[in-house]
Amino acid sequence: MAALVLLQECVPLQDPLEGWSANHGFWIRAGILGGVVAVGIAAFAIYMIPGVVLSNLQLALIFIGQAVGYPAIAMLVASRWVFPIPFMVLSIISLYVLLFVALFRIIAGKQVFSQMATHRTELILLVSFSGSQSVMAVTYAAYEVLFDHVTNTHYELPVILLLPVIKLIMKNLVSLPMAHMKDMVPEGVIFTVDFFNSMYLATCMQNTSSITTVATMMALDFGQTAISLRSLHRQSDTILSRLREACGISLDNDSLLPVVRLLCHDSDKFEQQSRRDILVTSCLPHKLSPQGRDLLEKLKTLSGNGVRTLPRFSTTAVRSKFKKIQALKPFWICCRRTERVEPSAISTTTVKPARNDPLEASETMKIRSDPDSPHRNILGQTLEVLFFSECLLLTEYLESIIPVLYGLFILLVVNLPSAPYHVDLIGINRDNVGDTLANVYIYAFLEFVSFVTLTLLMMRNCRLQALCHLAFVLETQMLLVQVKLMTWVLMSLSFRVVHFGADFTFQFSWMDQNNA
């Protein structure tokens, strides 16, 4: 990801007033953006639609085709209309989609294309997921413009308070199309919404000079983190001892994962568990040993397991979903309840959360009381702790590295010839860039402290190696993580380069200059 961004920034940009034909550097940048977004959509299709299988070669061909075709279409539009094209990413998105569909049909083949057509619901969910991410990207870009307009005014603090609200709404919006694929929810939501939130939070800290504003931003962010850590501590403080008791283990040197594995190996104890919301098949592939495959095939034959259902987007369902959101505490959003142990249909497995999502957490808690079987819900509670830990771990990891990468990016770009065309670098030069980024690096340091605190908490309460847990997620979902990071970095930067025509004042002054 970093190499691609650096390579893109090293391509010099020309003055947009020279016209579309003279801006070859920008068209190279547009081609990279178009290709990366196309690969991202194809990757989502692989995971979200059954029967879609694409090789690395096919993904590379999709990237090349879109990287060539997208700027060609944009150049045609610019030659007939104006350059820069106002909100180019949005203005020609319909042409972009048509090009992608044509390329996908040619490269993926008729069989894959026909297979997708038979899964209309999954296809609609894929389109909804992509659309929700586009809405989020535009929303955060508009928020940055709003913040720039109120910087150093009395409205600065109220606008800052909008950021957690936007984050809350976006997390629920992005997670809705993925409700049936719980394994992908942490990565799908956190590497999208939390990425943008961290990126624009760092940008706001860079642009403001008010100590009160910076302190408020940090207090809001770390207040949410503290609430989440406290919730994790309360859930995990006694989980290991109770799990040992349920499994009849007297040793106290075992970690959480080996003990819960013993529970799954014991058919009698496993059948005693409440598994109505626990699935036994995963939406993500994992490598299994022959013994693991045999065990999971055995678990699949047991009655009482949960069944995956696709979400329905009726008006009543959506209204009910948002009513539940209003009744929740903020830290429950994207802190999915982990109640699932699953292999995939291709002999793979994972630990998965319950079919009910965080929005239904309060209802699920009512089920957790059985005086005749005190450990009946211990499996679901254990998986819940693992999931909650995964959500927090990914969030803290992302929030600790994004400010650092953003600061390094600013330090690099301010020394390049293309710096004048970045609207977020107005007023920043080689002499003052260090002082400008001071708040960003303070924020990054505090986020790193939160990350270390979380790793220590996981070791103390569950004896889990947080870094191993993190590596497991990043490795098993490598394609999705990489395409999301590359897509969102390039997309967020595109709104900050004048050539993309992202003028949220809607004045488009260059159109008058071109006409003159």
PDB file of C-alpha atoms in Angstrom, residues 12-303:
ATOM      1  CA  PRO A  12       4.444  15.111 -11.009  1.00  0.00           C
ATOM      2  CA  LEU A  13       1.162  16.961 -11.482  1.00  0.00           C
ATOM      3  CA  GLN A  14       0.695  19.779 -13.977  1.00  0.00           C
ATOM      4  CA  ASP A  15      -1.325  22.961 -13.631  1.00  0.00           C
ATOM      5  CA  PRO A  16      -4.987  22.067 -14.310  1.00  0.00           C
ATOM      6  CA  LEU A  17      -5.444  25.392 -16.128  1.00  0.00           C
ATOM      7  CA  GLU A  18      -3.212  24.026 -18.902  1.00  0.00           C
ATOM      8  CA  GLY A  19      -6.044  21.722 -19.922  1.00  0.00           C
ATOM      9  CA  TRP A  20      -6.742  18.021 -19.860  1.00  0.00           C
ATOM     10  CA  SER A  21      -4.271  17.146 -22.625  1.00  0.00           C
ATOM     11  CA  ALA A  22      -1.304  18.567 -20.704  1.00  0.00           C
ATOM     12  CA  ASN A  23      -2.056  16.804 -17.417  1.00  0.00           C
ATOM     13  CA  HIS A  24      -0.570  13.389 -18.098  1.00  0.00           C
ATOM     14  CA  GLY A  25       0.515  13.047 -14.456  1.00  0.00           C
ATOM     15  CA  PHE A  26      -3.056  13.353 -13.261  1.00  0.00           C
ATOM     16  CA  TRP A  27      -4.329  10.758 -15.730  1.00  0.00           C
ATOM     17  CA  ILE A  28      -1.758   8.288 -14.421  1.00  0.00           C
ATOM     18  CA  ARG A  29      -3.052   8.972 -10.913  1.00  0.00           C
ATOM     19  CA  ALA A  30      -6.664   8.519 -12.059  1.00  0.00           C
ATOM     20  CA  GLY A  31      -5.741   5.228 -13.716  1.00  0.00           C
ATOM     21  CA  ILE A  32      -4.193   3.878 -10.510  1.00  0.00           C
ATOM     22  CA  LEU A  33      -7.275   4.885  -8.537  1.00  0.00           C
ATOM     23  CA  GLY A  34      -9.646   3.307 -11.053  1.00  0.00           C
ATOM     24  CA  GLY A  35      -7.700   0.049 -11.149  1.00  0.00           C
ATOM     25  CA  VAL A  36      -7.448  -0.315  -7.372  1.00  0.00           C
ATOM     26  CA  VAL A  37     -11.161   0.356  -6.844  1.00  0.00           C
ATOM     27  CA  ALA A  38     -12.017  -2.242  -9.505  1.00  0.00           C
ATOM     28  CA  VAL A  39      -9.892  -4.889  -7.779  1.00  0.00           C
ATOM     29  CA  GLY A  40     -11.587  -3.999  -4.502  1.00  0.00           C
ATOM     30  CA  ILE A  41     -15.065  -4.547  -5.957  1.00  0.00           C
ATOM     31  CA  ALA A  42     -13.939  -7.855  -7.469  1.00  0.00           C
ATOM     32  CA  ALA A  43     -12.506  -8.940  -4.102  1.00  0.00           C
ATOM     33  CA  PHE A  44     -15.800  -8.155  -2.370  1.00  0.00           C
ATOM     34  CA  ALA A  45     -17.607 -10.232  -5.006  1.00  0.00           C
ATOM     35  CA  ILE A  46     -15.336 -13.208  -4.297  1.00  0.00           C
ATOM     36  CA  TYR A  47     -16.281 -13.222  -0.619  1.00  0.00           C
ATOM     37  CA  MET A  48     -19.895 -12.058  -0.776  1.00  0.00           C
ATOM     38  CA  ILE A  49     -21.298 -14.013  -3.739  1.00  0.00           C
ATOM     39  CA  PRO A  50     -21.138 -17.841  -3.775  1.00  0.00           C
ATOM     40  CA  GLY A  51     -19.439 -19.368  -6.796  1.00  0.00           C
ATOM     41  CA  VAL A  52     -17.305 -16.346  -7.714  1.00  0.00           C
ATOM     42  CA  VAL A  53     -13.673 -17.433  -7.997  1.00  0.00           C
ATOM     43  CA  LEU A  54     -11.006 -15.209  -9.553  1.00  0.00           C
ATOM     44  CA  SER A  55      -7.299 -15.908  -9.898  1.00  0.00           C
ATOM     45  CA  ASN A  56      -4.553 -13.378  -9.243  1.00  0.00           C
ATOM     46  CA  LEU A  57      -4.064 -13.119 -13.010  1.00  0.00           C
ATOM     47  CA  GLN A  58      -7.720 -12.238 -13.528  1.00  0.00           C
ATOM     48  CA  LEU A  59      -7.531  -9.602 -10.789  1.00  0.00           C
ATOM     49  CA  ALA A  60      -4.430  -8.167 -12.457  1.00  0.00           C
ATOM     50  CA  LEU A  61      -6.226  -8.028 -15.816  1.00  0.00           C
ATOM     51  CA  ILE A  62      -9.184  -6.246 -14.204  1.00  0.00           C
ATOM     52  CA  PHE A  63      -6.771  -3.721 -12.698  1.00  0.00           C
ATOM     53  CA  ILE A  64      -5.026  -3.088 -16.025  1.00  0.00           C
ATOM     54  CA  GLY A  65      -8.256  -2.843 -18.007  1.00  0.00           C
ATOM     55  CA  GLN A  66      -9.858  -0.393 -15.605  1.00  0.00           C
ATOM     56  CA  ALA A  67      -6.622   1.587 -15.154  1.00  0.00           C
ATOM     57  CA  VAL A  68      -6.522   2.162 -18.911  1.00  0.00           C
ATOM     58  CA  GLY A  69     -10.232   2.525 -19.618  1.00  0.00           C
ATOM     59  CA  TYR A  70     -11.215   4.817 -16.736  1.00  0.00           C
ATOM     60  CA  PRO A  71      -8.854   7.719 -17.555  1.00  0.00           C
ATOM     61  CA  ALA A  72      -9.668   7.279 -21.253  1.00  0.00           C
ATOM     62  CA  ILE A  73     -13.359   7.812 -20.506  1.00  0.00           C
ATOM     63  CA  ALA A  74     -12.548  10.745 -18.228  1.00  0.00           C
ATOM     64  CA  MET A  75     -10.380  12.363 -20.926  1.00  0.00           C
ATOM     65  CA  LEU A  76     -13.230  12.039 -23.408  1.00  0.00           C
ATOM     66  CA  VAL A  77     -15.641  13.715 -20.979  1.00  0.00           C
ATOM     67  CA  ALA A  78     -13.108  16.455 -20.158  1.00  0.00           C
ATOM     68  CA  SER A  79     -12.495  17.186 -23.831  1.00  0.00           C
ATOM     69  CA  ARG A  80     -16.227  17.595 -24.432  1.00  0.00           C
ATOM     70  CA  TRP A  81     -17.039  19.442 -21.206  1.00  0.00           C
ATOM     71  CA  VAL A  82     -14.524  20.994 -18.806  1.00  0.00           C
ATOM     72  CA  PHE A  83     -11.331  20.169 -16.945  1.00  0.00           C
ATOM     73  CA  PRO A  84     -11.120  19.522 -14.055  1.00  0.00           C
ATOM     74  CA  ILE A  85     -14.394  17.611 -14.209  1.00  0.00           C
ATOM     75  CA  PRO A  86     -16.530  18.746 -11.238  1.00  0.00           C
ATOM     76  CA  PHE A  87     -16.516  15.922  -8.692  1.00  0.00           C
ATOM     77  CA  MET A  88     -15.001  13.610 -11.272  1.00  0.00           C
ATOM     78  CA  VAL A  89     -15.226  10.514  -9.065  1.00  0.00           C
ATOM     79  CA  LEU A  90     -19.000  10.972  -8.761  1.00  0.00           C
ATOM     80  CA  SER A  91     -19.793  12.615 -12.112  1.00  0.00           C
ATOM     81  CA  ILE A  92     -18.681   9.701 -14.269  1.00  0.00           C
ATOM     82  CA  ILE A  93     -19.331   6.874 -11.826  1.00  0.00           C
ATOM     83  CA  SER A  94     -22.041   5.407 -14.078  1.00  0.00           C
ATOM     84  CA  LEU A  95     -19.543   5.139 -16.941  1.00  0.00           C
ATOM     85  CA  TYR A  96     -17.027   3.622 -14.537  1.00  0.00           C
ATOM     86  CA  VAL A  97     -19.519   0.949 -13.469  1.00  0.00           C
ATOM     87  CA  LEU A  98     -20.440   0.107 -17.067  1.00  0.00           C
ATOM     88  CA  LEU A  99     -16.770  -0.322 -17.930  1.00  0.00           C
ATOM     89  CA  PHE A 100     -16.218  -2.514 -14.870  1.00  0.00           C
ATOM     90  CA  VAL A 101     -19.196  -4.753 -15.672  1.00  0.00           C
ATOM     91  CA  ALA A 102     -17.990  -5.208 -19.256  1.00  0.00           C
ATOM     92  CA  LEU A 103     -14.438  -6.031 -18.148  1.00  0.00           C
ATOM     93  CA  PHE A 104     -15.657  -8.384 -15.430  1.00  0.00           C
ATOM     94  CA  ARG A 105     -17.863 -10.246 -17.919  1.00  0.00           C
ATOM     95  CA  ILE A 106     -14.968 -10.682 -20.357  1.00  0.00           C
ATOM     96  CA  ILE A 107     -12.275 -11.595 -17.821  1.00  0.00           C
ATOM     97  CA  ALA A 108     -14.290 -13.655 -15.317  1.00  0.00           C
ATOM     98  CA  GLY A 109     -16.155 -15.529 -18.021  1.00  0.00           C
ATOM     99  CA  LYS A 110     -19.741 -16.404 -18.791  1.00  0.00           C
ATOM    100  CA  GLN A 111     -19.991 -19.135 -16.145  1.00  0.00           C
ATOM    101  CA  VAL A 112     -19.007 -16.882 -13.232  1.00  0.00           C
ATOM    102  CA  PHE A 113     -21.196 -14.073 -14.542  1.00  0.00           C
ATOM    103  CA  SER A 114     -24.183 -16.420 -14.822  1.00  0.00           C
ATOM    104  CA  GLN A 115     -23.479 -17.776 -11.342  1.00  0.00           C
ATOM    105  CA  MET A 116     -23.669 -14.257  -9.941  1.00  0.00           C
ATOM    106  CA  ALA A 117     -27.025 -13.710 -11.642  1.00  0.00           C
ATOM    107  CA  THR A 118     -28.502 -16.679  -9.763  1.00  0.00           C
ATOM    108  CA  HIS A 119     -27.660 -15.047  -6.417  1.00  0.00           C
ATOM    109  CA  ARG A 120     -29.685 -11.871  -6.752  1.00  0.00           C
ATOM    110  CA  THR A 121     -29.939 -11.185  -3.029  1.00  0.00           C
ATOM    111  CA  GLU A 122     -26.179 -11.468  -2.514  1.00  0.00           C
ATOM    112  CA  LEU A 123     -25.625  -9.280  -5.573  1.00  0.00           C
ATOM    113  CA  ILE A 124     -27.932  -6.618  -4.148  1.00  0.00           C
ATOM    114  CA  LEU A 125     -26.053  -6.810  -0.842  1.00  0.00           C
ATOM    115  CA  LEU A 126     -22.745  -6.346  -2.678  1.00  0.00           C
ATOM    116  CA  VAL A 127     -24.071  -3.265  -4.470  1.00  0.00           C
ATOM    117  CA  SER A 128     -25.465  -1.948  -1.177  1.00  0.00           C
ATOM    118  CA  PHE A 129     -22.130  -2.516   0.551  1.00  0.00           C
ATOM    119  CA  SER A 130     -20.220  -0.689  -2.186  1.00  0.00           C
ATOM    120  CA  GLY A 131     -22.774   2.114  -2.190  1.00  0.00           C
ATOM    121  CA  SER A 132     -22.612   2.569   1.580  1.00  0.00           C
ATOM    122  CA  GLN A 133     -18.840   2.904   1.381  1.00  0.00           C
ATOM    123  CA  SER A 134     -19.140   5.529  -1.355  1.00  0.00           C
ATOM    124  CA  VAL A 135     -21.605   7.498   0.774  1.00  0.00           C
ATOM    125  CA  MET A 136     -19.177   7.314   3.672  1.00  0.00           C
ATOM    126  CA  ALA A 137     -16.233   8.566   1.589  1.00  0.00           C
ATOM    127  CA  VAL A 138     -18.204  11.589   0.377  1.00  0.00           C
ATOM    128  CA  THR A 139     -19.571  12.280   3.872  1.00  0.00           C
ATOM    129  CA  TYR A 140     -16.138  12.443   5.466  1.00  0.00           C
ATOM    130  CA  ALA A 141     -14.772  14.579   2.626  1.00  0.00           C
ATOM    131  CA  ALA A 142     -17.648  17.025   3.105  1.00  0.00           C
ATOM    132  CA  TYR A 143     -17.005  17.009   6.848  1.00  0.00           C
ATOM    133  CA  GLU A 144     -13.392  18.049   6.270  1.00  0.00           C
ATOM    134  CA  VAL A 145     -14.555  21.019   4.198  1.00  0.00           C
ATOM    135  CA  LEU A 146     -17.032  21.981   6.921  1.00  0.00           C
ATOM    136  CA  PHE A 147     -14.315  21.792   9.565  1.00  0.00           C
ATOM    137  CA  ASP A 148     -11.964  23.931   7.460  1.00  0.00           C
ATOM    138  CA  HIS A 149     -14.649  26.633   7.223  1.00  0.00           C
ATOM    139  CA  VAL A 150     -15.241  26.777  10.985  1.00  0.00           C
ATOM    140  CA  THR A 151     -11.604  26.467  12.074  1.00  0.00           C
ATOM    141  CA  ASN A 152     -10.677  29.087  14.690  1.00  0.00           C
ATOM    142  CA  THR A 153     -14.312  30.163  15.100  1.00  0.00           C
ATOM    143  CA  HIS A 154     -16.923  29.560  17.800  1.00  0.00           C
ATOM    144  CA  TYR A 155     -18.413  26.777  15.680  1.00  0.00           C
ATOM    145  CA  GLU A 156     -15.248  24.672  15.724  1.00  0.00           C
ATOM    146  CA  LEU A 157     -16.105  22.716  18.874  1.00  0.00           C
ATOM    147  CA  PRO A 158     -19.723  21.874  17.874  1.00  0.00           C
ATOM    148  CA  VAL A 159     -18.478  20.590  14.520  1.00  0.00           C
ATOM    149  CA  ILE A 160     -15.918  18.427  16.323  1.00  0.00           C
ATOM    150  CA  LEU A 161     -18.760  16.850  18.295  1.00  0.00           C
ATOM    151  CA  LEU A 162     -20.311  15.728  14.993  1.00  0.00           C
ATOM    152  CA  LEU A 163     -17.427  13.343  14.311  1.00  0.00           C
ATOM    153  CA  PRO A 164     -18.467  10.595  16.789  1.00  0.00           C
ATOM    154  CA  VAL A 165     -22.052  10.876  15.527  1.00  0.00           C
ATOM    155  CA  ILE A 166     -20.934  10.428  11.918  1.00  0.00           C
ATOM    156  CA  LYS A 167     -18.790   7.475  12.951  1.00  0.00           C
ATOM    157  CA  LEU A 168     -21.728   5.833  14.711  1.00  0.00           C
ATOM    158  CA  ILE A 169     -24.086   6.279  11.761  1.00  0.00           C
ATOM    159  CA  MET A 170     -21.531   5.119   9.194  1.00  0.00           C
ATOM    160  CA  LYS A 171     -20.684   1.964  11.155  1.00  0.00           C
ATOM    161  CA  ASN A 172     -24.309   0.912  11.195  1.00  0.00           C
ATOM    162  CA  LEU A 173     -24.794   1.832   7.543  1.00  0.00           C
ATOM    163  CA  VAL A 174     -21.751  -0.139   6.360  1.00  0.00           C
ATOM    164  CA  SER A 175     -22.503  -3.162   8.561  1.00  0.00           C
ATOM    165  CA  LEU A 176     -26.108  -3.635   7.370  1.00  0.00           C
ATOM    166  CA  PRO A 177     -25.272  -5.396   4.057  1.00  0.00           C
ATOM    167  CA  MET A 178     -22.795  -7.670   5.882  1.00  0.00           C
ATOM    168  CA  ALA A 179     -25.108  -8.819   8.666  1.00  0.00           C
ATOM    169  CA  HIS A 180     -25.088 -12.398   7.378  1.00  0.00           C
ATOM    170  CA  MET A 181     -21.259 -12.583   7.170  1.00  0.00           C
ATOM    171  CA  LYS A 182     -20.235 -11.934  10.746  1.00  0.00           C
ATOM    172  CA  ASP A 183     -16.627 -13.027  10.237  1.00  0.00           C
ATOM    173  CA  MET A 184     -16.149 -10.138   7.820  1.00  0.00           C
ATOM    174  CA  VAL A 185     -17.866  -7.483   9.920  1.00  0.00           C
ATOM    175  CA  PRO A 186     -14.850  -6.402  12.044  1.00  0.00           C
ATOM    176  CA  GLU A 187     -12.529  -6.084   9.063  1.00  0.00           C
ATOM    177  CA  GLY A 188     -15.242  -4.717   6.780  1.00  0.00           C
ATOM    178  CA  VAL A 189     -16.401  -2.004   9.170  1.00  0.00           C
ATOM    179  CA  ILE A 190     -13.198  -1.122  11.012  1.00  0.00           C
ATOM    180  CA  PHE A 191     -10.948  -0.952   7.952  1.00  0.00           C
ATOM    181  CA  THR A 192     -13.528   1.326   6.368  1.00  0.00           C
ATOM    182  CA  VAL A 193     -15.196   3.574   8.939  1.00  0.00           C
ATOM    183  CA  ASP A 194     -12.420   3.627  11.534  1.00  0.00           C
ATOM    184  CA  PHE A 195      -9.878   4.255   8.785  1.00  0.00           C
ATOM    185  CA  PHE A 196     -11.736   7.350   7.589  1.00  0.00           C
ATOM    186  CA  ASN A 197     -12.416   8.499  11.129  1.00  0.00           C
ATOM    187  CA  SER A 198      -8.720   8.235  12.050  1.00  0.00           C
ATOM    188  CA  MET A 199      -7.610   9.874   8.811  1.00  0.00           C
ATOM    189  CA  TYR A 200      -9.919  12.865   9.145  1.00  0.00           C
ATOM    190  CA  LEU A 201      -9.360  13.154  12.886  1.00  0.00           C
ATOM    191  CA  ALA A 202      -5.631  13.468  12.167  1.00  0.00           C
ATOM    192  CA  THR A 203      -6.405  16.014   9.433  1.00  0.00           C
ATOM    193  CA  CYS A 204      -8.523  18.105  11.803  1.00  0.00           C
ATOM    194  CA  MET A 205      -5.776  18.027  14.420  1.00  0.00           C
ATOM    195  CA  GLN A 206      -3.332  19.200  11.787  1.00  0.00           C
ATOM    196  CA  ASN A 207      -5.518  22.134  10.758  1.00  0.00           C
ATOM    197  CA  THR A 208      -6.576  23.467  14.153  1.00  0.00           C
ATOM    198  CA  SER A 209      -4.469  25.604  16.463  1.00  0.00           C
ATOM    199  CA  SER A 210      -6.913  25.621  19.379  1.00  0.00           C
ATOM    200  CA  ILE A 211      -5.697  23.702  22.416  1.00  0.00           C
ATOM    201  CA  THR A 212      -9.306  23.350  23.602  1.00  0.00           C
ATOM    202  CA  THR A 213     -10.357  21.757  20.322  1.00  0.00           C
ATOM    203  CA  VAL A 214      -7.430  19.331  20.303  1.00  0.00           C
ATOM    204  CA  ALA A 215      -8.087  18.381  23.933  1.00  0.00           C
ATOM    205  CA  THR A 216     -11.786  17.826  23.206  1.00  0.00           C
ATOM    206  CA  MET A 217     -11.043  15.637  20.185  1.00  0.00           C
ATOM    207  CA  MET A 218      -8.645  13.498  22.189  1.00  0.00           C
ATOM    208  CA  ALA A 219     -11.009  13.304  25.167  1.00  0.00           C
ATOM    209  CA  LEU A 220     -13.885  12.104  22.965  1.00  0.00           C
ATOM    210  CA  ASP A 221     -11.776   9.488  21.236  1.00  0.00           C
ATOM    211  CA  PHE A 222     -10.134   8.129  24.359  1.00  0.00           C
ATOM    212  CA  GLY A 223     -13.367   8.286  26.310  1.00  0.00           C
ATOM    213  CA  GLN A 224     -14.889   5.838  23.838  1.00  0.00           C
ATOM    214  CA  THR A 225     -11.763   3.680  24.040  1.00  0.00           C
ATOM    215  CA  ALA A 226     -11.874   3.643  27.842  1.00  0.00           C
ATOM    216  CA  ILE A 227     -15.529   2.568  27.827  1.00  0.00           C
ATOM    217  CA  SER A 228     -14.730  -0.252  25.396  1.00  0.00           C
ATOM    218  CA  LEU A 229     -11.738  -1.439  27.446  1.00  0.00           C
ATOM    219  CA  ARG A 230     -13.830  -1.412  30.606  1.00  0.00           C
ATOM    220  CA  SER A 231     -16.537  -3.435  28.870  1.00  0.00           C
ATOM    221  CA  LEU A 232     -13.965  -5.974  27.665  1.00  0.00           C
ATOM    222  CA  HIS A 233     -12.511  -6.235  31.171  1.00  0.00           C
ATOM    223  CA  ARG A 234     -15.938  -6.904  32.674  1.00  0.00           C
ATOM    224  CA  GLN A 235     -16.700  -9.591  30.089  1.00  0.00           C
ATOM    225  CA  SER A 236     -13.336 -11.334  30.216  1.00  0.00           C
ATOM    226  CA  ASP A 237     -12.329 -10.987  33.871  1.00  0.00           C
ATOM    227  CA  THR A 238     -13.817 -14.337  34.945  1.00  0.00           C
ATOM    228  CA  ILE A 239     -14.446 -16.020  31.589  1.00  0.00           C
ATOM    229  CA  LEU A 240     -11.357 -18.244  31.719  1.00  0.00           C
ATOM    230  CA  SER A 241     -12.036 -19.595  35.212  1.00  0.00           C
ATOM    231  CA  ARG A 242     -15.691 -20.274  34.364  1.00  0.00           C
ATOM    232  CA  LEU A 243     -14.698 -22.014  31.133  1.00  0.00           C
ATOM    233  CA  ARG A 244     -12.237 -24.243  33.015  1.00  0.00           C
ATOM    234  CA  GLU A 245     -14.989 -25.108  35.472  1.00  0.00           C
ATOM    235  CA  ALA A 246     -17.363 -26.004  32.640  1.00  0.00           C
ATOM    236  CA  CYS A 247     -14.726 -28.279  31.080  1.00  0.00           C
ATOM    237  CA  GLY A 248     -13.687 -29.821  34.402  1.00  0.00           C
ATOM    238  CA  ILE A 249     -10.093 -28.556  34.192  1.00  0.00           C
ATOM    239  CA  SER A 250      -8.222 -27.802  37.401  1.00  0.00           C
ATOM    240  CA  LEU A 251      -5.011 -26.443  35.838  1.00  0.00           C
ATOM    241  CA  ASP A 252      -4.651 -22.671  35.824  1.00  0.00           C
ATOM    242  CA  ASN A 253      -1.973 -22.250  33.175  1.00  0.00           C
ATOM    243  CA  ASP A 254      -4.129 -22.719  30.088  1.00  0.00           C
ATOM    244  CA  SER A 255      -5.163 -19.870  27.817  1.00  0.00           C
ATOM    245  CA  LEU A 256      -8.657 -19.333  26.477  1.00  0.00           C
ATOM    246  CA  LEU A 257      -8.314 -20.989  23.063  1.00  0.00           C
ATOM    247  CA  PRO A 258      -7.054 -24.457  24.162  1.00  0.00           C
ATOM    248  CA  VAL A 259      -9.783 -24.682  26.796  1.00  0.00           C
ATOM    249  CA  VAL A 260     -12.619 -23.777  24.431  1.00  0.00           C
ATOM    250  CA  ARG A 261     -11.187 -26.284  21.952  1.00  0.00           C
ATOM    251  CA  LEU A 262     -11.499 -28.996  24.626  1.00  0.00           C
ATOM    252  CA  LEU A 263     -15.131 -28.027  25.047  1.00  0.00           C
ATOM    253  CA  CYS A 264     -15.740 -28.514  21.324  1.00  0.00           C
ATOM    254  CA  HIS A 265     -13.998 -31.910  21.398  1.00  0.00           C
ATOM    255  CA  ASP A 266     -16.335 -33.136  24.129  1.00  0.00           C
ATOM    256  CA  SER A 267     -19.580 -33.937  22.298  1.00  0.00           C
ATOM    257  CA  ASP A 268     -21.628 -34.201  25.484  1.00  0.00           C
ATOM    258  CA  LYS A 269     -20.551 -30.807  26.802  1.00  0.00           C
ATOM    259  CA  PHE A 270     -20.876 -29.251  23.337  1.00  0.00           C
ATOM    260  CA  GLU A 271     -24.453 -30.500  22.960  1.00  0.00           C
ATOM    261  CA  GLN A 272     -25.346 -29.018  26.338  1.00  0.00           C
ATOM    262  CA  GLN A 273     -24.444 -25.550  25.059  1.00  0.00           C
ATOM    263  CA  SER A 274     -27.058 -23.116  23.821  1.00  0.00           C
ATOM    264  CA  ARG A 275     -26.172 -22.995  20.104  1.00  0.00           C
ATOM    265  CA  ARG A 276     -29.226 -21.431  18.542  1.00  0.00           C
ATOM    266  CA  ASP A 277     -27.140 -18.440  17.453  1.00  0.00           C
ATOM    267  CA  ILE A 278     -23.877 -20.310  16.801  1.00  0.00           C
ATOM    268  CA  LEU A 279     -23.090 -21.342  13.222  1.00  0.00           C
ATOM    269  CA  VAL A 280     -20.770 -24.171  12.223  1.00  0.00           C
ATOM    270  CA  THR A 281     -19.735 -22.893   8.778  1.00  0.00           C
ATOM    271  CA  SER A 282     -17.680 -19.813   8.048  1.00  0.00           C
ATOM    272  CA  CYS A 283     -17.762 -17.330   5.214  1.00  0.00           C
ATOM    273  CA  LEU A 284     -13.949 -17.204   5.282  1.00  0.00           C
ATOM    274  CA  PRO A 285     -11.585 -20.013   4.208  1.00  0.00           C
ATOM    275  CA  HIS A 286      -8.968 -21.376   6.627  1.00  0.00           C
ATOM    276  CA  LYS A 287      -6.520 -24.255   6.424  1.00  0.00           C
ATOM    277  CA  LEU A 288      -7.518 -27.244   8.561  1.00  0.00           C
ATOM    278  CA  SER A 289      -5.792 -30.395   9.661  1.00  0.00           C
ATOM    279  CA  PRO A 290      -7.535 -33.700   8.861  1.00  0.00           C
ATOM    280  CA  GLN A 291      -8.455 -34.003  12.546  1.00  0.00           C
ATOM    281  CA  GLY A 292      -9.954 -30.525  12.502  1.00  0.00           C
ATOM    282  CA  ARG A 293     -12.037 -31.304   9.433  1.00  0.00           C
ATOM    283  CA  ASP A 294     -13.325 -34.515  11.003  1.00  0.00           C
ATOM    284  CA  LEU A 295     -14.280 -32.715  14.203  1.00  0.00           C
ATOM    285  CA  LEU A 296     -16.134 -29.953  12.404  1.00  0.00           C
ATOM    286  CA  GLU A 297     -17.984 -32.390  10.175  1.00  0.00           C
ATOM    287  CA  LYS A 298     -19.074 -34.128  13.357  1.00  0.00           C
ATOM    288  CA  LEU A 299     -20.232 -30.861  14.926  1.00  0.00           C
ATOM    289  CA  LYS A 300     -22.244 -30.026  11.804  1.00  0.00           C
ATOM    290  CA  THR A 301     -24.343 -33.173  12.272  1.00  0.00           C
ATOM    291  CA  LEU A 302     -25.476 -32.149  15.755  1.00  0.00           C
ATOM    292  CA  SER A 303     -28.910 -30.612  16.097  1.00  0.00           C
TER     293      SER A 303
END
